[in-house]
């Protein structure tokens, strides 16, 4: 088996074997200590014993992608098909299987299985030819955009999946905005061509008009719905005609040079479609821009593919091109010490290992109350047993045991490279926070923090049964907050024993918290909502004392009636509002100088 299928969410991994269609697979990469090998006190070392630089060929062969789409566009199905092509599984799990009680490979958590939605992001790793693909699945539901954003921060490419029958949908728009913030190269796959679809020209127009992207056509559909026959591969000028295989199997494909018109006509078997294809082919050459690698890499152009994930049509040419065009592990911006400092980049080719935590997940394995921190390797080579520094605390850590779990069996990873995601055991959920950097070199490394989304739902989390275990409640709250599932606020002036005031981007996040508190910590809880819908941080760049002074002055002037005063975990003022009108009024009042921001990065000196 040439694959590591690594689910960031759960220890459940489905592996396929020769005889079995789809069995549970999972990988958890647990990294911990071993004797430190290089200098315990690097400053006293006169010579470097071993470089932590990653070999160029390992960096070159890595491709990292996150799929963004509206729910139901076919993300899970496409993921399955990509795994199928990577020989990661031998038959697609098929989404249909969920209805029969079997899950598809990329949906893991209990609620995901029950509701058939993707809540948490998943990372699946597979080999494809000479490349290694790290495929990050992202939640499609709007309420989990924050999680998606974090995942995108760890990805080097985005694949925007569009339902060919519906075109761009609200969540595609929102997530595209997120990808654009990260300036990721975007590959577009227009799916479900085996159903009646919009004209491909209309889809291109929508993408260009709404996202301001140039669209480079890379494959083009031949028919749609029942007449869907396959795709024209623009680069090779070949027609790919598909015959569906048995459910879950790869489709069989016949490739014909377009120049062999008679063979194309015979294979398509529909005069009208053949004429349409000829016309479209000319129009593509005349009206659409050629692929420009530079524009693609900077997110100004998208490469567009058409197909049907379910019938496995058009997936292979898309994957092949993604491998050749997709960005290799990209440098990451380092955090400047002062706002005016120039932003430096850390390249994957650096001499030292460095990476950052972009995601946390508690209770991957319900039997072991573990918490996993997922680290995107940015630079250098991770080696089992290596010594690193936890940048935020300055604490030395030795990463000794890198375990990879397939179902119940354990395997050990020896090394990992830029673009890879490794899972570190986060003891008692306490050591790592999202955004934490790890580095092997003597010089401290800090990356640009991952911005958050502005929360829109607020409520107190309370145990709903008298006599509930305070300890379990606290532990659950701490771990779920560490994961970044929701944010914690506190009413200004309230005591420490107060039930936590949670802030979420969407309602479903609250439901997940309540569900997990019960399922994973055994504490039945309820959320008592407070009727505010907008949060604004006031002067978050100032010290909390100075920021509160600004707020108190505005309050003294009677400008903040009806506002709920809360503070975040850094004691900074967070104002909650019931309507946008008040926010607009305050934002436009230069005299008050409240400096309202929809979200705030952790302070540079955050503990
Ligand atoms: P998501 O992860 O983006 O939410 O989408 P998912 O893959 O779960 O697919 C959503 C629905 O769309 C599923 O149907 C799936 O079978 C269907 N689908 C995905 N790709 C294609 C495609 O290329 N063509 C067609 N015709 N359908 C596709 P469902 O009815 O929800 O489930 P099921 O009954 O098919 O299992």
Coordinates of C-alpha atoms and ligand atoms in Angstrom, one line a residue:
X1 CA 0.0 0.0 0.0
X2 CA 1.6 3.2 -1.1
X3 CA -0.6 5.5 0.9
X4 CA -1.0 7.2 4.2
X5 CA -4.5 8.2 4.5
X6 CA -4.4 10.7 7.3
X7 CA -7.6 11.9 8.8
X8 CA -7.0 14.9 10.8
X9 CA -10.2 14.5 12.7
X10 CA -10.3 11.0 13.8
X11 CA -8.2 8.0 14.4
X12 CA -10.5 6.1 12.2
X13 CA -8.9 5.4 8.9
X14 CA -10.3 3.4 6.2
X15 CA -7.9 1.2 4.3
X16 CA -8.7 -0.9 1.4
X17 CA -7.2 -4.3 1.1
X18 CA -7.1 -6.6 -1.9
X19 CA -10.1 -8.4 -0.7
X20 CA -12.1 -5.8 1.1
X21 CA -13.7 -2.8 -0.5
X22 CA -13.3 -0.3 2.1
X23 CA -12.2 -0.8 5.6
X24 CA -11.7 1.7 8.3
X25 CA -8.5 3.7 7.9
X26 CA -6.9 6.4 9.8
X27 CA -3.7 8.0 10.7
X28 CA -2.8 9.8 13.8
X29 CA 0.7 11.0 13.9
X30 CA 1.8 11.3 17.4
X31 CA 5.0 13.0 17.9
X32 CA 6.8 13.1 21.2
X33 CA 10.2 12.9 22.9
X34 CA 13.5 11.1 22.5
X35 CA 17.0 12.0 23.5
X36 CA 18.0 15.2 21.9
X37 CA 20.6 14.6 19.3
X38 CA 22.1 17.8 18.3
X39 CA 23.2 20.5 20.6
X40 CA 21.2 20.8 23.8
X41 CA 22.8 24.2 23.9
X42 CA 23.1 25.0 20.3
X43 CA 25.0 28.2 20.9
X44 CA 27.9 26.3 22.3
X45 CA 28.2 24.0 19.3
X46 CA 31.0 25.0 17.0
X47 CA 29.9 22.8 14.1
X48 CA 26.5 21.6 13.0
X49 CA 26.4 17.9 13.2
X50 CA 23.4 17.5 11.0
X51 CA 21.4 19.8 8.8
X52 CA 17.7 19.8 9.1
X53 CA 17.2 21.0 5.5
X54 CA 14.7 19.1 3.5
X55 CA 15.9 17.4 0.3
X56 CA 14.8 19.4 -2.7
X57 CA 13.2 16.4 -4.4
X58 CA 10.9 15.8 -1.3
X59 CA 9.8 19.4 -1.5
X60 CA 9.3 19.3 -5.2
X61 CA 7.1 16.2 -5.1
X62 CA 4.6 17.5 -2.5
X63 CA 1.2 18.9 -3.5
X64 CA -1.1 20.2 -1.0
X65 CA -4.7 21.1 -1.6
X66 CA -7.9 22.0 0.1
X67 CA -11.3 21.6 -1.5
X68 CA -13.9 24.4 -1.1
X69 CA -17.5 24.1 -2.1
X70 CA -21.1 24.6 -1.2
X71 CA -22.6 21.6 0.6
X72 CA -23.8 18.9 -1.8
X73 CA -21.6 20.0 -4.7
X74 CA -19.8 16.6 -4.4
X75 CA -16.7 17.3 -2.3
X76 CA -16.9 14.0 -0.6
X77 CA -17.5 12.2 -3.8
X78 CA -14.6 13.9 -5.5
X79 CA -12.3 13.3 -2.6
X80 CA -13.1 9.6 -2.8
X81 CA -12.4 9.6 -6.5
X82 CA -9.0 11.3 -6.0
X83 CA -8.1 8.7 -3.4
X84 CA -9.2 6.0 -5.9
X85 CA -6.8 7.4 -8.5
X86 CA -4.1 7.6 -5.9
X87 CA -4.7 3.9 -5.3
X88 CA -5.3 5.0 -1.7
X89 CA -8.5 3.0 -1.9
X90 CA -9.5 0.4 -4.4
X91 CA -13.1 1.3 -4.6
X92 CA -14.6 4.6 -3.8
X93 CA -16.5 4.6 -0.5
X94 CA -19.4 6.1 -2.3
X95 CA -21.5 8.7 -0.5
X96 CA -24.5 6.4 -1.0
X97 CA -22.9 4.1 1.5
X98 CA -23.6 6.5 4.3
X99 CA -27.3 5.7 3.9
X100 CA -26.4 2.1 4.4
X101 CA -24.5 2.9 7.6
X102 CA -21.1 3.0 6.1
X103 CA -19.2 6.2 6.0
X104 CA -17.4 7.7 3.1
X105 CA -13.7 7.9 3.8
X106 CA -13.5 11.6 4.5
X107 CA -16.4 12.1 7.0
X108 CA -15.5 10.9 10.4
X109 CA -17.0 12.4 13.4
X110 CA -20.2 11.0 14.8
X111 CA -22.3 14.1 13.9
X112 CA -20.8 14.1 10.4
X113 CA -21.9 10.5 9.9
X114 CA -25.3 11.1 11.3
X115 CA -26.1 14.2 9.4
X116 CA -24.1 13.5 6.3
X117 CA -22.2 16.8 6.5
X118 CA -18.6 17.6 6.8
X119 CA -17.9 19.5 10.0
X120 CA -14.2 19.2 10.6
X121 CA -11.4 19.3 8.2
X122 CA -9.8 16.1 7.2
X123 CA -6.4 15.5 5.7
X124 CA -5.8 12.5 3.5
X125 CA -2.3 11.8 2.1
X126 CA -1.7 9.6 -0.9
X127 CA 1.0 9.0 -3.5
X128 CA 0.1 9.7 -7.1
X129 CA 2.9 8.8 -9.5
X130 CA 6.0 10.4 -8.2
X131 CA 4.1 12.9 -6.1
X132 CA 2.7 12.9 -2.7
X133 CA -0.7 14.6 -2.4
X134 CA -1.9 16.0 0.9
X135 CA -5.6 16.5 0.4
X136 CA -7.4 18.5 3.0
X137 CA -11.2 18.2 3.2
X138 CA -13.0 21.2 4.6
X139 CA -16.4 21.6 6.1
X140 CA -18.8 22.9 3.5
X141 CA -21.3 24.3 6.1
X142 CA -21.1 28.1 6.5
X143 CA -21.0 27.8 10.2
X144 CA -17.6 26.2 10.0
X145 CA -15.9 28.7 7.8
X146 CA -13.4 29.4 10.5
X147 CA -12.2 25.9 10.4
X148 CA -12.0 26.0 6.7
X149 CA -10.0 29.2 6.9
X150 CA -7.5 27.6 9.1
X151 CA -7.2 24.6 6.8
X152 CA -6.7 26.9 3.8
X153 CA -3.9 28.6 5.8
X154 CA -2.1 25.2 5.8
X155 CA -2.8 24.5 2.1
X156 CA -0.9 25.6 -1.0
X157 CA -3.7 25.2 -3.5
X158 CA -7.5 25.4 -3.4
X159 CA -9.8 23.4 -5.5
X160 CA -13.2 25.1 -6.0
X161 CA -15.9 22.6 -6.6
X162 CA -18.9 23.9 -8.4
X163 CA -22.2 22.1 -9.0
X164 CA -22.6 22.4 -12.8
X165 CA -26.4 22.5 -12.5
X166 CA -26.4 25.4 -10.0
X167 CA -23.3 27.4 -10.7
X168 CA -21.8 29.5 -7.9
X169 CA -23.7 29.1 -4.6
X170 CA -23.5 31.2 -1.4
X171 CA -21.0 29.0 0.4
X172 CA -18.8 28.8 -2.7
X173 CA -18.7 32.6 -2.7
X174 CA -17.9 32.9 0.9
X175 CA -15.1 30.3 0.8
X176 CA -13.7 31.6 -2.4
X177 CA -13.3 34.9 -0.5
X178 CA -11.4 33.0 2.2
X179 CA -9.1 31.4 -0.4
X180 CA -8.6 34.8 -2.0
X181 CA -7.5 36.3 1.3
X182 CA -4.8 33.6 1.4
X183 CA -4.0 34.3 -2.3
X184 CA -4.0 30.6 -3.1
X185 CA -4.0 29.3 -6.7
X186 CA -7.5 28.1 -7.4
X187 CA -8.4 25.1 -9.6
X188 CA -12.1 24.9 -10.5
X189 CA -13.8 21.6 -11.0
X190 CA -17.3 21.9 -12.4
X191 CA -19.1 18.8 -11.3
X192 CA -22.2 16.8 -12.0
X193 CA -22.1 17.1 -15.7
X194 CA -23.9 13.8 -15.9
X195 CA -27.0 15.8 -14.8
X196 CA -28.6 18.6 -16.7
X197 CA -26.1 21.4 -16.4
X198 CA -25.8 25.1 -17.1
X199 CA -24.0 26.1 -20.2
X200 CA -20.3 25.9 -19.5
X201 CA -20.0 29.4 -20.9
X202 CA -22.4 30.6 -18.3
X203 CA -20.3 29.1 -15.6
X204 CA -17.2 30.7 -16.9
X205 CA -19.0 34.1 -17.1
X206 CA -20.2 33.7 -13.5
X207 CA -16.7 33.0 -12.2
X208 CA -15.2 35.9 -14.2
X209 CA -18.0 38.4 -13.2
X210 CA -18.3 37.5 -9.6
X211 CA -14.7 36.7 -8.6
X212 CA -12.9 38.8 -11.1
X213 CA -10.9 35.8 -12.2
X214 CA -9.5 35.0 -15.6
X215 CA -10.7 31.5 -16.6
X216 CA -8.3 29.2 -18.4
X217 CA -10.3 26.3 -19.8
X218 CA -8.4 23.1 -19.4
X219 CA -11.1 20.5 -20.0
X220 CA -14.5 21.0 -21.7
X221 CA -17.6 18.9 -21.4
X222 CA -19.1 17.0 -24.3
X223 CA -22.8 17.1 -23.6
X224 CA -24.5 17.0 -20.2
X225 CA -27.2 15.0 -18.4
X226 CA -27.9 11.7 -20.1
X227 CA -26.0 12.9 -23.2
X228 CA -22.8 13.5 -21.3
X229 CA -20.1 11.6 -23.0
X230 CA -16.8 12.9 -21.7
X231 CA -14.4 15.9 -22.0
X232 CA -12.1 17.6 -24.4
X233 CA -8.6 17.9 -22.9
X234 CA -7.5 21.3 -24.2
X235 CA -3.8 20.8 -23.7
X236 CA -3.5 17.5 -25.5
X237 CA -6.4 18.2 -27.9
X238 CA -7.7 14.8 -27.1
X239 CA -11.3 13.7 -26.5
X240 CA -11.8 11.5 -23.5
X241 CA -14.9 9.3 -23.8
X242 CA -16.1 7.5 -20.6
X243 CA -17.9 4.4 -19.9
X244 CA -19.0 4.1 -16.3
X245 CA -17.6 1.2 -14.4
X246 CA -19.4 -0.7 -11.7
X247 CA -20.4 1.5 -8.8
X248 CA -17.3 2.6 -6.9
X249 CA -14.9 1.4 -9.7
X250 CA -12.9 3.6 -12.0
X251 CA -14.7 4.4 -15.3
X252 CA -13.0 3.1 -18.5
X253 CA -11.8 5.8 -20.8
X254 CA -11.0 6.0 -24.5
X255 CA -8.7 8.8 -25.6
X256 CA -8.9 10.0 -29.2
X257 CA -6.9 12.7 -30.8
X258 CA -9.3 15.4 -31.9
X259 CA -7.6 15.4 -35.3
X260 CA -9.1 12.0 -35.9
X261 CA -12.5 13.5 -36.6
X262 CA -14.1 10.3 -37.8
X263 CA -13.1 8.4 -34.7
X264 CA -14.3 11.3 -32.5
X265 CA -17.7 11.4 -34.2
X266 CA -18.0 7.6 -33.9
X267 CA -17.1 7.6 -30.2
X268 CA -19.4 10.6 -29.3
X269 CA -22.2 9.0 -31.4
X270 CA -24.3 12.2 -31.5
X271 CA -24.1 14.5 -34.5
X272 CA -25.4 17.5 -32.6
X273 CA -22.8 17.1 -29.8
X274 CA -20.0 16.6 -32.3
X275 CA -21.0 19.9 -34.0
X276 CA -21.3 21.7 -30.7
X277 CA -17.8 20.4 -29.7
X278 CA -16.3 21.7 -32.9
X279 CA -17.8 25.1 -32.3
X280 CA -16.8 25.2 -28.6
X281 CA -13.3 24.1 -29.4
X282 CA -12.9 27.1 -31.7
X283 CA -14.4 29.5 -29.3
X284 CA -12.1 28.3 -26.5
X285 CA -9.1 28.9 -28.7
X286 CA -10.3 32.4 -29.7
X287 CA -12.1 33.7 -26.7
X288 CA -10.5 32.3 -23.6
X289 CA -7.1 33.1 -22.2
X290 CA -4.3 30.6 -22.4
X291 CA -3.1 29.3 -19.0
X292 CA -0.6 31.7 -17.4
X293 CA 1.3 30.0 -14.7
X294 CA 2.2 33.2 -12.9
X295 CA -1.5 34.4 -12.9
X296 CA -2.6 31.0 -11.6
X297 CA 0.0 30.9 -8.9
X298 CA -1.0 34.4 -7.6
X299 CA -4.7 33.6 -7.6
X300 CA -5.6 36.0 -10.5
X301 CA -6.5 33.1 -12.9
X302 CA -8.3 29.9 -12.3
X303 CA -7.7 26.7 -14.3
X304 CA -11.2 25.2 -15.1
X305 CA -12.1 21.6 -15.5
X306 CA -15.5 19.9 -16.1
X307 CA -16.6 16.4 -15.3
X308 CA -18.6 14.2 -13.0
X309 CA -17.1 12.9 -9.8
X310 CA -19.8 10.4 -9.4
X311 CA -19.4 8.8 -12.8
X312 CA -15.6 9.4 -12.6
X313 CA -15.5 11.4 -15.7
X314 CA -12.9 14.2 -16.1
X315 CA -11.3 13.4 -12.7
X316 CA -8.1 12.0 -14.0
X317 CA -7.1 14.8 -16.4
X318 CA -7.9 17.2 -13.6
X319 CA -5.7 15.4 -11.1
X320 CA -2.9 15.0 -13.7
X321 CA -2.8 18.7 -14.4
X322 CA -3.1 19.6 -10.8
X323 CA 0.0 17.6 -10.1
X324 CA 1.9 19.4 -12.9
X325 CA 0.5 22.9 -12.3
X326 CA -0.2 22.9 -8.5
X327 CA 2.0 25.1 -6.3
X328 CA 4.8 23.3 -4.5
X329 CA 5.1 23.9 -0.7
X330 CA 5.1 27.7 -0.5
X331 CA 7.0 29.9 1.9
X332 CA 5.1 31.3 4.9
X333 CA 5.2 34.9 6.1
X334 CA 7.0 35.4 9.4
X335 CA 5.5 37.7 12.0
X336 CA 7.2 41.1 12.2
X337 CA 8.2 42.2 15.7
X338 CA 6.9 45.7 15.0
X339 CA 4.1 46.7 12.7
X340 CA 6.4 48.8 10.5
X341 CA 9.0 46.0 10.0
X342 CA 9.2 44.4 6.6
X343 CA 7.5 41.0 6.4
X344 CA 10.0 38.2 5.9
X345 CA 9.2 34.8 4.4
X346 CA 10.4 31.5 5.5
X347 CA 11.2 29.2 2.6
X348 CA 10.7 25.4 2.6
X349 CA 14.4 25.0 1.7
X350 CA 15.5 26.5 5.0
X351 CA 18.2 24.7 7.1
X352 CA 16.1 24.3 10.1
X353 CA 12.8 22.6 10.8
X354 CA 9.9 25.0 11.4
X355 CA 6.1 24.6 11.4
X356 CA 3.0 25.9 13.0
X357 CA -0.2 24.5 14.6
X358 CA -3.2 25.3 12.4
X359 CA -5.7 23.0 14.0
X360 CA -6.5 21.1 17.2
X361 CA -8.8 18.2 17.7
X362 CA -9.7 16.5 20.9
X363 CA -10.9 13.0 21.4
X364 CA -9.9 11.6 18.0
X365 CA -10.1 8.3 19.7
X366 CA -13.0 8.3 22.2
X367 CA -11.2 5.5 24.2
X368 CA -8.2 7.7 24.8
X369 CA -9.0 11.2 25.9
X370 CA -6.3 12.6 23.7
X371 CA -5.9 15.9 22.0
X372 CA -4.0 16.3 18.7
X373 CA -2.4 19.4 17.4
X374 CA -1.9 19.5 13.6
X375 CA 1.3 21.1 12.4
X376 CA 1.9 22.3 8.9
X377 CA 5.6 21.8 8.2
X378 CA 6.9 25.0 6.6
X379 CA 10.6 24.5 6.4
X380 CA 13.2 21.8 6.8
X381 CA 12.9 18.2 7.7
X382 CA 11.0 16.7 10.6
X383 CA 12.9 13.6 11.9
X384 CA 11.7 11.3 14.6
X385 CA 13.4 12.2 17.8
X386 CA 14.4 15.7 16.9
X387 CA 14.7 18.5 19.3
X388 CA 12.6 21.6 18.8
X389 CA 11.6 24.7 20.6
X390 CA 8.0 25.6 21.3
X391 CA 8.3 29.2 20.3
X392 CA 5.6 30.8 22.4
X393 CA 6.9 29.4 25.7
X394 CA 10.5 28.9 24.7
X395 CA 10.2 25.3 26.0
X396 CA 12.4 22.7 24.5
X397 CA 10.5 19.6 23.2
X398 CA 11.9 16.4 21.9
X399 CA 9.7 14.8 19.3
X400 CA 10.5 11.2 19.7
X401 CA 7.6 9.0 18.8
X402 CA 6.0 9.6 15.5
X403 CA 3.2 7.1 15.4
X404 CA 1.0 6.4 12.5
X405 CA -2.1 4.4 13.2
X406 CA -3.9 2.3 10.6
X407 CA -7.1 1.2 12.3
X408 CA -5.8 -0.5 15.4
X409 CA -2.2 -1.1 14.2
X410 CA 0.5 1.4 14.8
X411 CA 3.3 2.4 12.5
X412 CA 6.0 4.9 13.1
X413 CA 7.0 7.8 10.8
X414 CA 10.6 8.6 10.6
X415 CA 10.5 11.9 8.7
X416 CA 8.2 14.5 7.1
X417 CA 8.8 17.4 4.9
X418 CA 7.5 20.9 4.0
X419 CA 3.9 20.7 2.9
X420 CA 3.2 17.7 5.1
X421 CA 0.9 17.7 8.1
X422 CA 2.0 16.0 11.3
X423 CA -0.1 15.4 14.3
X424 CA 1.4 16.1 17.7
X425 CA 0.0 14.7 20.9
X426 CA -1.1 17.7 23.0
X427 CA -0.7 16.5 26.5
X428 CA -3.9 17.1 28.4
X429 CA -4.8 19.5 25.7
X430 CA -2.6 22.0 27.4
X431 CA 0.7 22.7 25.5
X432 CA -0.3 23.8 22.1
X433 CA -2.5 26.6 20.8
X434 CA -3.6 27.3 17.3
X435 CA -0.9 29.4 15.7
X436 CA 2.0 28.1 17.8
X437 CA 5.3 27.8 16.0
X438 CA 7.9 25.0 16.5
X439 CA 11.4 25.4 15.3
X440 CA 14.7 23.4 15.5
X441 CA 17.0 26.3 14.9
X442 CA 18.3 28.6 17.6
X443 CA 16.6 31.7 16.2
X444 CA 13.0 32.0 17.3
X445 CA 10.3 31.7 14.7
X446 CA 6.8 33.2 14.7
X447 CA 4.4 33.1 11.8
X448 CA 1.7 35.5 10.9
X449 CA -1.3 34.6 13.0
X450 CA -4.3 33.0 11.5
X451 CA -7.2 35.6 11.4
X452 CA -10.6 34.6 12.7
X453 CA -14.1 35.2 11.6
X454 CA -16.4 37.5 13.4
X455 CA -18.7 35.6 15.7
X456 CA -22.5 36.0 15.2
X457 CA -23.9 33.7 17.9
X458 CA -23.4 34.1 21.6
X459 CA -24.6 32.1 24.6
X460 CA -23.7 30.8 28.0
X461 CA -22.8 27.1 28.1
X462 CA -24.3 25.6 31.2
X463 CA -24.6 22.0 32.5
X464 CA -28.2 21.1 32.3
X465 CA -28.3 18.6 35.1
X466 CA -27.8 19.4 38.8
X467 CA -24.7 17.7 40.2
X468 CA -22.9 17.4 36.8
X469 CA -19.2 16.9 37.2
X470 CA -17.5 20.3 37.4
X471 CA -14.2 18.7 36.5
X472 CA -15.5 17.0 33.4
X473 CA -17.4 20.2 32.4
X474 CA -14.2 22.3 32.8
X475 CA -12.1 19.8 30.9
X476 CA -14.5 19.6 28.0
X477 CA -14.8 23.4 27.8
X478 CA -11.0 23.8 27.9
X479 CA -10.3 21.2 25.2
X480 CA -13.1 22.4 22.9
X481 CA -11.9 26.0 23.3
X482 CA -8.3 25.0 22.6
X483 CA -9.5 23.4 19.4
X484 CA -10.9 26.8 18.4
X485 CA -14.3 25.2 17.9
X486 CA -15.8 28.3 19.5
X487 CA -14.3 31.4 21.2
X488 CA -14.7 32.2 24.8
X489 CA -15.7 35.6 26.0
X490 CA -16.5 36.8 29.5
X491 CA -19.0 39.5 30.6
X492 CA -17.0 42.4 31.8
X493 CA -16.7 42.4 35.6
X494 CA -18.0 38.8 36.0
X495 CA -16.1 36.4 38.3
X496 CA -14.0 33.5 37.1
X497 CA -16.5 30.9 38.2
X498 CA -19.1 32.3 35.7
X499 CA -20.3 29.8 33.1
X500 CA -18.4 30.5 29.8
X501 CA -19.9 32.9 27.3
X502 CA -19.3 31.2 24.0
X503 CA -19.1 33.0 20.7
X504 CA -19.5 31.1 17.4
X505 CA -19.6 32.0 13.7
X506 CA -22.7 29.8 13.2
X507 CA -25.4 28.0 15.2
X508 CA -24.2 24.6 14.2
X509 CA -21.0 25.2 16.1
X510 CA -23.0 25.5 19.3
X511 CA -24.8 22.2 18.5
X512 CA -21.5 20.5 18.0
X513 CA -20.2 21.8 21.4
X514 CA -23.3 20.6 23.2
X515 CA -23.2 17.2 21.4
X516 CA -19.5 16.7 22.1
X517 CA -19.8 17.8 25.8
X518 CA -22.4 15.0 26.2
X519 CA -20.7 12.4 24.0
X520 CA -17.1 12.9 24.9
X521 CA -17.2 14.3 28.4
X522 CA -20.5 12.9 29.7
X523 CA -21.9 16.3 30.7
X524 CA -25.3 17.2 29.4
X525 CA -25.3 20.9 28.6
X526 CA -27.4 23.6 27.1
X527 CA -26.6 27.0 25.6
X528 CA -28.5 29.9 26.9
X529 CA -28.5 32.4 24.1
X530 CA -28.0 36.1 24.5
X531 CA -29.7 38.1 21.9
X532 CA -26.7 39.8 20.3
X533 CA -25.6 39.1 16.8
X534 CA -22.6 41.3 16.1
X535 CA -19.2 41.4 17.8
X536 CA -16.6 44.2 17.5
X537 CA -13.3 44.4 19.2
X538 CA -12.5 47.9 20.3
X539 CA -8.9 49.1 19.7
X540 CA -7.5 45.6 19.9
X541 CA -4.0 46.8 19.1
X542 CA -3.8 48.8 22.3
X543 CA -3.1 47.3 25.7
X544 CA -6.4 46.1 27.3
X545 CA -6.2 48.9 29.9
X546 CA -5.9 51.6 27.2
X547 CA -8.5 50.0 25.0
X548 CA -11.0 49.8 28.0
X549 CA -10.2 53.5 28.7
X550 CA -11.4 54.4 25.2
X551 CA -14.5 52.3 25.6
X552 CA -15.2 53.8 29.1
X553 CA -14.9 57.3 27.7
X554 CA -17.4 56.5 24.9
X555 CA -19.7 54.9 27.5
X556 CA -19.4 58.0 29.7
X557 CA -20.6 60.1 26.8
X558 CA -23.7 57.9 26.5
X559 CA -22.7 56.5 23.1
X560 CA -22.9 52.8 24.0
X561 CA -26.4 52.3 25.3
X562 CA -27.7 48.8 24.6
X563 CA -24.2 47.4 24.1
X564 CA -23.1 44.2 25.9
X565 CA -19.5 44.6 27.3
X566 CA -17.4 41.5 27.2
X567 CA -13.7 40.7 27.2
X568 CA -11.8 38.1 25.2
X569 CA -9.3 35.7 26.7
X570 CA -6.7 38.5 26.5
X571 CA -8.9 40.9 28.5
X572 CA -9.5 43.0 25.5
X573 CA -12.9 44.8 25.1
X574 CA -15.4 43.0 22.8
X575 CA -18.6 44.9 22.3
X576 CA -21.7 42.9 21.3
X577 CA -24.5 44.6 19.3
X578 CA -28.1 43.8 18.3
X579 CA -28.1 45.6 15.0
X580 CA -25.8 46.7 12.3
X581 CA -27.2 50.3 12.5
X582 CA -25.5 50.9 15.8
X583 CA -22.2 49.4 14.6
X584 CA -22.3 51.7 11.5
X585 CA -23.0 54.7 13.6
X586 CA -20.2 54.1 16.0
X587 CA -17.8 53.1 13.2
X588 CA -18.4 56.5 11.5
X589 CA -18.0 58.5 14.7
X590 CA -14.3 59.6 14.4
X591 CA -14.5 61.5 17.7
X592 CA -15.2 58.3 19.7
X593 CA -12.2 56.6 18.0
X594 CA -13.3 53.2 19.1
X595 CA -11.3 51.5 16.4
X596 CA -13.9 48.7 16.0
X597 CA -12.7 45.5 14.3
X598 CA -14.8 42.4 13.4
X599 CA -12.0 40.2 14.8
X600 CA -8.6 40.5 16.4
X601 CA -5.4 38.6 16.1
X602 CA -3.9 37.4 19.4
X603 CA -1.5 40.1 20.8
X604 CA 2.2 39.7 19.8
X605 CA 3.1 39.0 23.3
X606 CA 0.3 36.5 23.9
X607 CA 1.3 33.9 26.6
Ligands
LIG1 P1 -20.6 17.3 -0.4 O1 -19.5 16.4 0.3 O2 -20.0 18.4 -1.1 O3 -21.6 17.7 0.6 O4 -21.2 16.4 -1.5 P2 -21.3 14.8 -1.6 O5 -20.1 14.3 -2.2 O6 -21.8 14.2 -0.3 O7 -22.4 14.7 -2.7 C1 -23.7 15.2 -2.6 C2 -24.7 14.5 -3.5 O8 -24.3 14.7 -4.8 C3 -24.7 13.0 -3.3 O9 -26.0 12.6 -3.6 C4 -23.8 12.5 -4.4 O10 -24.0 11.2 -4.8 C5 -24.1 13.5 -5.5 N1 -23.0 13.7 -6.4 C6 -21.7 14.0 -6.2 N2 -21.1 14.1 -7.3 C7 -22.0 13.8 -8.3 C8 -21.9 13.8 -9.7 O11 -20.8 14.0 -10.3 N3 -23.0 13.5 -10.4 C9 -24.2 13.3 -9.8 N4 -25.3 13.0 -10.5 N5 -24.3 13.3 -8.4 C10 -23.2 13.6 -7.7 P3 -27.0 12.2 -2.4 O12 -28.3 12.0 -3.1 O13 -26.9 13.2 -1.3 O14 -26.5 10.9 -1.9 P4 -26.5 9.5 -2.6 O15 -27.9 9.0 -2.6 O16 -26.0 9.7 -4.0 O17 -25.5 8.8 -1.8

